[in-house]
Amino acid sequence: MTDLHFVHLGFGADAVEYQEAWQEQRRVHAARFEDEIPDTCLLLEHPPVYTAGRRTADNERPLDGTPVVDVDRGGKITWHGPGQLVGYPILKLPRPVDVVAHVRRLEDALILTCAEFGLETTRIEGRSGVWVLGDPVEQRPAGGLTLDFDPRLADDEFDPRLNGPEYAPSNAGQRREDRKLAAIGIRVAKGVTMHGFAINCDPDNTWFDRIVPCGIRDAGVTSLSNELGRDISVTDVVPVIEKHLRAVLETAEPLPRAV
């Protein structure tokens, strides 16, 4: 692929409102389609906001009616906010576009980023994003949850928000369950990618407890800081993710999807 250009839209006190960033994505997308600019990755933080992809179900949204921004990316509902690094790689891919291969490349860069901080992460079959694996089911601690009576094992409509903090996504680490550290949701229009990834550095993960994150009820969320037991900020992660995105994307030879 061509050289990758990075643009820092705003972090911390300069965090960018979601709608403003979405409009900037559209502008950059149009310019990339016309070959007016090179492949470009926007990096930023957002103020707190829930966004819902096209597959989001009504029962996955906040129960209290908190506003949600509906967007044109894939995936389901998630949260963006302080302590989370968001990246929007806007890249031109060969047609017909291989969306899965693009997602895998983003996952590779995120996994390498986590490894540089000393954290092993992985993929989970059938679930996009980057994950920290929990303990084997039989080794997870007993207590409020037991293998025989955990309702999530048998009830597809189980809603953790109605059943106490022991089921909350932000507590998945204490339960030693699988937990998502970075989410990916993209759209490809006219052969050019939009939206992208969000990696949790040091956010308040209880924001995720008001929704069913990514529509997943039997796992949770985590962050670099939670897993490593030390403060890892967005500004710490920016140069590392840039290095690995550049290495993965610039050396990739994307091919059209086989038809």
Short mmCIF file of C-alpha atoms in Angstrom, two decimals:
data_model
loop_
_atom_site.label_atom_id
_atom_site.label_comp_id
_atom_site.label_asym_id
_atom_site.label_seq_id
_atom_site.Cartn_x
_atom_site.Cartn_y
_atom_site.Cartn_z
CA MET A 1 0.00 0.00 0.00
CA THR A 2 1.02 3.65 -0.25
CA ASP A 3 2.55 5.68 2.58
CA LEU A 4 0.13 6.21 5.47
CA HIS A 5 -0.47 9.76 6.66
CA PHE A 6 -1.56 10.38 10.28
CA VAL A 7 -3.68 13.31 11.45
CA HIS A 8 -4.18 14.07 15.16
CA LEU A 9 -7.64 15.60 15.47
CA GLY A 10 -7.62 16.14 19.22
CA PHE A 11 -6.98 14.47 22.57
CA GLY A 12 -7.81 15.22 26.21
CA ALA A 13 -9.21 18.73 26.58
CA ASP A 14 -9.28 18.94 22.77
CA ALA A 15 -11.36 15.76 22.33
CA VAL A 16 -13.49 15.88 19.18
CA GLU A 17 -17.28 15.61 19.23
CA TYR A 18 -18.42 12.50 17.39
CA GLN A 19 -20.52 14.30 14.78
CA GLU A 20 -17.65 16.68 14.00
CA ALA A 21 -15.26 13.77 13.51
CA TRP A 22 -17.82 11.93 11.37
CA GLN A 23 -18.09 14.95 9.10
CA GLU A 24 -14.29 15.10 8.83
CA GLN A 25 -14.26 11.42 7.92
CA ARG A 26 -16.64 12.12 5.07
CA ARG A 27 -14.46 14.97 3.82
CA VAL A 28 -11.28 12.89 3.94
CA HIS A 29 -13.07 9.91 2.40
CA ALA A 30 -14.16 12.01 -0.59
CA ALA A 31 -10.66 13.40 -1.03
CA ARG A 32 -9.12 9.93 -0.86
CA PHE A 33 -11.58 8.58 -3.43
CA GLU A 34 -10.51 11.35 -5.82
CA ASP A 35 -6.81 10.61 -5.09
CA GLU A 36 -6.34 14.15 -3.79
CA ILE A 37 -4.68 12.82 -0.62
CA PRO A 38 -2.84 9.64 0.39
CA ASP A 39 -4.20 6.94 2.67
CA THR A 40 -4.93 8.77 5.93
CA CYS A 41 -5.58 7.71 9.52
CA LEU A 42 -7.37 10.12 11.85
CA LEU A 43 -6.45 9.65 15.54
CA LEU A 44 -8.44 11.24 18.35
CA GLU A 45 -10.43 10.97 21.55
CA HIS A 46 -14.16 11.61 21.78
CA PRO A 47 -16.19 13.07 24.64
CA PRO A 48 -18.50 10.37 26.04
CA VAL A 49 -20.86 9.04 23.37
CA TYR A 50 -22.70 5.82 22.50
CA THR A 51 -22.73 4.87 18.83
CA ALA A 52 -24.76 2.11 17.21
CA GLY A 53 -23.83 0.22 14.07
CA ARG A 54 -26.37 -1.12 11.63
CA ARG A 55 -26.91 -4.45 13.42
CA THR A 56 -27.70 -3.00 16.86
CA ALA A 57 -30.85 -4.42 18.45
CA ASP A 58 -33.21 -2.25 20.49
CA ASN A 59 -32.60 -4.30 23.64
CA GLU A 60 -28.86 -3.57 23.48
CA ARG A 61 -29.28 0.19 23.86
CA PRO A 62 -29.24 2.06 27.22
CA LEU A 63 -32.31 1.20 29.28
CA ASP A 64 -32.68 4.78 30.53
CA GLY A 65 -33.02 6.29 27.07
CA THR A 66 -29.55 7.84 26.97
CA PRO A 67 -29.05 9.25 23.45
CA VAL A 68 -27.27 7.03 20.93
CA VAL A 69 -25.77 8.14 17.62
CA ASP A 70 -26.76 5.73 14.83
CA VAL A 71 -23.95 5.35 12.31
CA ASP A 72 -23.35 3.61 8.99
CA ARG A 73 -20.57 1.27 10.11
CA GLY A 74 -20.80 -2.45 10.68
CA GLY A 75 -21.12 -3.96 14.12
CA LYS A 76 -23.37 -3.10 17.02
CA ILE A 77 -23.43 -0.60 19.88
CA THR A 78 -20.35 0.64 21.69
CA TRP A 79 -19.07 3.56 23.75
CA HIS A 80 -16.38 6.11 22.97
CA GLY A 81 -14.92 8.55 25.45
CA PRO A 82 -11.97 9.80 27.51
CA GLY A 83 -9.16 7.30 27.93
CA GLN A 84 -9.94 5.53 24.67
CA LEU A 85 -7.85 6.04 21.54
CA VAL A 86 -9.96 6.05 18.38
CA GLY A 87 -8.52 5.58 14.92
CA TYR A 88 -10.24 6.08 11.58
CA PRO A 89 -8.02 4.67 8.78
CA ILE A 90 -9.34 5.98 5.46
CA LEU A 91 -7.70 3.75 2.88
CA LYS A 92 -8.30 2.94 -0.77
CA LEU A 93 -8.56 -0.81 -1.34
CA PRO A 94 -8.72 -2.81 -4.57
CA ARG A 95 -12.14 -3.94 -5.75
CA PRO A 96 -13.97 -6.11 -5.03
CA VAL A 97 -13.01 -5.17 -1.50
CA ASP A 98 -11.97 -7.86 0.98
CA VAL A 99 -13.45 -6.42 4.17
CA VAL A 100 -12.39 -9.35 6.35
CA ALA A 101 -8.76 -9.01 5.28
CA HIS A 102 -8.86 -5.29 6.14
CA VAL A 103 -10.24 -6.04 9.61
CA ARG A 104 -7.54 -8.68 10.16
CA ARG A 105 -4.82 -6.15 9.32
CA LEU A 106 -6.21 -3.70 11.87
CA GLU A 107 -6.34 -6.49 14.45
CA ASP A 108 -2.70 -7.35 13.69
CA ALA A 109 -1.59 -3.77 14.38
CA LEU A 110 -3.58 -3.64 17.63
CA ILE A 111 -2.21 -6.98 18.85
CA LEU A 112 1.35 -5.81 18.15
CA THR A 113 0.66 -2.55 20.00
CA CYS A 114 -0.56 -4.40 23.09
CA ALA A 115 2.45 -6.72 22.95
CA GLU A 116 4.82 -3.75 23.00
CA PHE A 117 3.30 -2.73 26.33
CA GLY A 118 3.73 -6.27 27.63
CA LEU A 119 0.19 -7.57 27.22
CA GLU A 120 -0.71 -10.68 25.24
CA THR A 121 -3.95 -10.32 23.29
CA THR A 122 -5.61 -12.38 20.61
CA ARG A 123 -8.55 -12.82 18.28
CA ILE A 124 -11.64 -14.83 19.13
CA GLU A 125 -13.29 -16.77 16.33
CA GLY A 126 -16.49 -15.10 15.21
CA ARG A 127 -15.86 -11.93 17.23
CA SER A 128 -13.99 -9.00 15.73
CA GLY A 129 -11.59 -6.90 17.73
CA VAL A 130 -8.76 -7.71 20.11
CA TRP A 131 -9.29 -9.73 23.26
CA VAL A 132 -7.71 -10.79 26.53
CA LEU A 133 -8.62 -14.42 27.09
CA GLY A 134 -10.16 -15.44 30.38
CA ASP A 135 -9.42 -18.54 32.36
CA PRO A 136 -10.86 -21.86 31.18
CA VAL A 137 -14.47 -22.04 32.32
CA GLU A 138 -13.82 -24.75 34.89
CA GLN A 139 -11.09 -22.63 36.53
CA ARG A 140 -13.07 -19.43 36.94
CA PRO A 141 -13.78 -18.38 40.54
CA ALA A 142 -17.01 -19.50 42.13
CA GLY A 143 -19.18 -17.06 44.03
CA GLY A 144 -22.00 -14.99 42.58
CA LEU A 145 -21.64 -16.91 39.34
CA THR A 146 -21.48 -20.67 39.09
CA LEU A 147 -21.20 -22.78 36.00
CA ASP A 148 -24.48 -24.58 36.56
CA PHE A 149 -26.56 -21.50 37.29
CA ASP A 150 -25.03 -18.72 35.20
CA PRO A 151 -28.14 -17.62 33.23
CA ARG A 152 -26.08 -16.43 30.27
CA LEU A 153 -25.34 -20.03 29.36
CA ALA A 154 -28.97 -20.83 28.60
CA ASP A 155 -30.86 -17.56 28.16
CA ASP A 156 -30.20 -15.64 24.93
CA GLU A 157 -32.24 -12.70 26.22
CA PHE A 158 -30.41 -12.43 29.54
CA ASP A 159 -29.71 -8.77 30.28
CA PRO A 160 -26.74 -8.23 32.64
CA ARG A 161 -27.90 -4.67 33.41
CA LEU A 162 -30.89 -6.04 35.34
CA ASN A 163 -28.96 -8.50 37.45
CA GLY A 164 -26.41 -6.61 39.51
CA PRO A 165 -22.81 -5.48 39.15
CA GLU A 166 -21.40 -9.00 39.32
CA TYR A 167 -22.59 -9.44 35.72
CA ALA A 168 -21.42 -6.02 34.50
CA PRO A 169 -19.12 -5.96 31.46
CA SER A 170 -16.60 -3.84 33.36
CA ASN A 171 -16.22 -6.63 35.96
CA ALA A 172 -15.29 -9.35 33.47
CA GLY A 173 -11.66 -9.28 34.64
CA GLN A 174 -12.71 -10.14 38.19
CA ARG A 175 -14.78 -13.00 36.81
CA ARG A 176 -11.73 -14.08 34.74
CA GLU A 177 -13.85 -14.09 31.57
CA ASP A 178 -12.87 -13.14 28.02
CA ARG A 179 -12.81 -9.37 27.71
CA LYS A 180 -12.51 -7.03 24.76
CA LEU A 181 -9.71 -4.49 24.80
CA ALA A 182 -10.11 -3.03 21.31
CA ALA A 183 -13.19 -2.86 19.08
CA ILE A 184 -13.35 -2.62 15.30
CA GLY A 185 -16.26 -1.44 13.16
CA ILE A 186 -15.83 -0.30 9.56
CA ARG A 187 -17.63 0.68 6.41
CA VAL A 188 -16.32 0.58 2.85
CA ALA A 189 -17.83 2.99 0.32
CA LYS A 190 -16.56 3.37 -3.25
CA GLY A 191 -13.64 1.14 -2.37
CA VAL A 192 -12.45 3.45 0.46
CA THR A 193 -12.65 2.50 4.14
CA MET A 194 -14.26 4.55 6.91
CA HIS A 195 -14.64 4.24 10.68
CA GLY A 196 -12.08 1.92 12.27
CA PHE A 197 -10.93 0.93 15.76
CA ALA A 198 -11.04 1.99 19.40
CA ILE A 199 -8.48 0.76 21.94
CA ASN A 200 -9.14 1.18 25.66
CA CYS A 201 -6.12 2.77 27.33
CA ASP A 202 -7.36 4.09 30.67
CA PRO A 203 -11.12 4.81 30.35
CA ASP A 204 -13.83 4.46 32.97
CA ASN A 205 -15.13 1.12 31.74
CA THR A 206 -18.36 1.41 33.75
CA TRP A 207 -19.69 3.43 30.79
CA PHE A 208 -20.02 0.07 29.03
CA ASP A 209 -22.31 -1.25 31.78
CA ARG A 210 -25.26 0.78 30.48
CA ILE A 211 -25.34 -1.08 27.14
CA VAL A 212 -24.72 -4.58 25.81
CA PRO A 213 -21.30 -3.82 24.32
CA CYS A 214 -21.07 -5.05 20.71
CA GLY A 215 -24.17 -7.14 21.45
CA ILE A 216 -22.08 -9.63 23.46
CA ARG A 217 -23.66 -10.81 26.73
CA ASP A 218 -21.21 -13.50 27.87
CA ALA A 219 -17.97 -11.49 27.95
CA GLY A 220 -16.83 -8.05 29.02
CA VAL A 221 -14.46 -5.17 28.45
CA THR A 222 -11.05 -4.17 29.74
CA SER A 223 -8.21 -1.73 29.16
CA LEU A 224 -4.44 -1.69 28.95
CA SER A 225 -4.26 -0.01 32.36
CA ASN A 226 -6.57 -2.57 33.98
CA GLU A 227 -4.68 -5.53 32.60
CA LEU A 228 -1.16 -4.23 33.24
CA GLY A 229 -1.81 -2.66 36.64
CA ARG A 230 -0.23 0.64 35.68
CA ASP A 231 -1.40 3.82 34.00
CA ILE A 232 -1.25 3.65 30.21
CA SER A 233 -2.62 6.85 28.69
CA VAL A 234 -3.87 7.64 25.22
CA THR A 235 -0.78 9.78 24.60
CA ASP A 236 1.40 6.80 25.58
CA VAL A 237 -0.32 4.63 22.97
CA VAL A 238 -0.46 7.07 20.04
CA PRO A 239 3.16 6.68 18.83
CA VAL A 240 3.07 2.91 19.33
CA ILE A 241 -0.13 2.38 17.36
CA GLU A 242 1.18 4.67 14.61
CA LYS A 243 4.33 2.56 14.33
CA HIS A 244 2.45 -0.72 14.06
CA LEU A 245 -0.29 0.56 11.77
CA ARG A 246 2.37 1.91 9.46
CA ALA A 247 4.31 -1.36 9.54
CA VAL A 248 1.25 -3.53 8.92
CA LEU A 249 -0.61 -1.37 6.40
CA GLU A 250 2.32 -0.08 4.36
CA THR A 251 3.78 -3.54 3.89
CA ALA A 252 0.44 -5.22 3.13
CA GLU A 253 -0.41 -6.23 -0.41
CA PRO A 254 -4.21 -6.10 -0.33
CA LEU A 255 -5.80 -8.19 -3.04
CA PRO A 256 -9.32 -8.06 -4.42
CA ARG A 257 -11.70 -10.46 -2.73
CA ALA A 258 -11.94 -13.72 -4.60
CA VAL A 259 -15.20 -13.98 -6.53
#
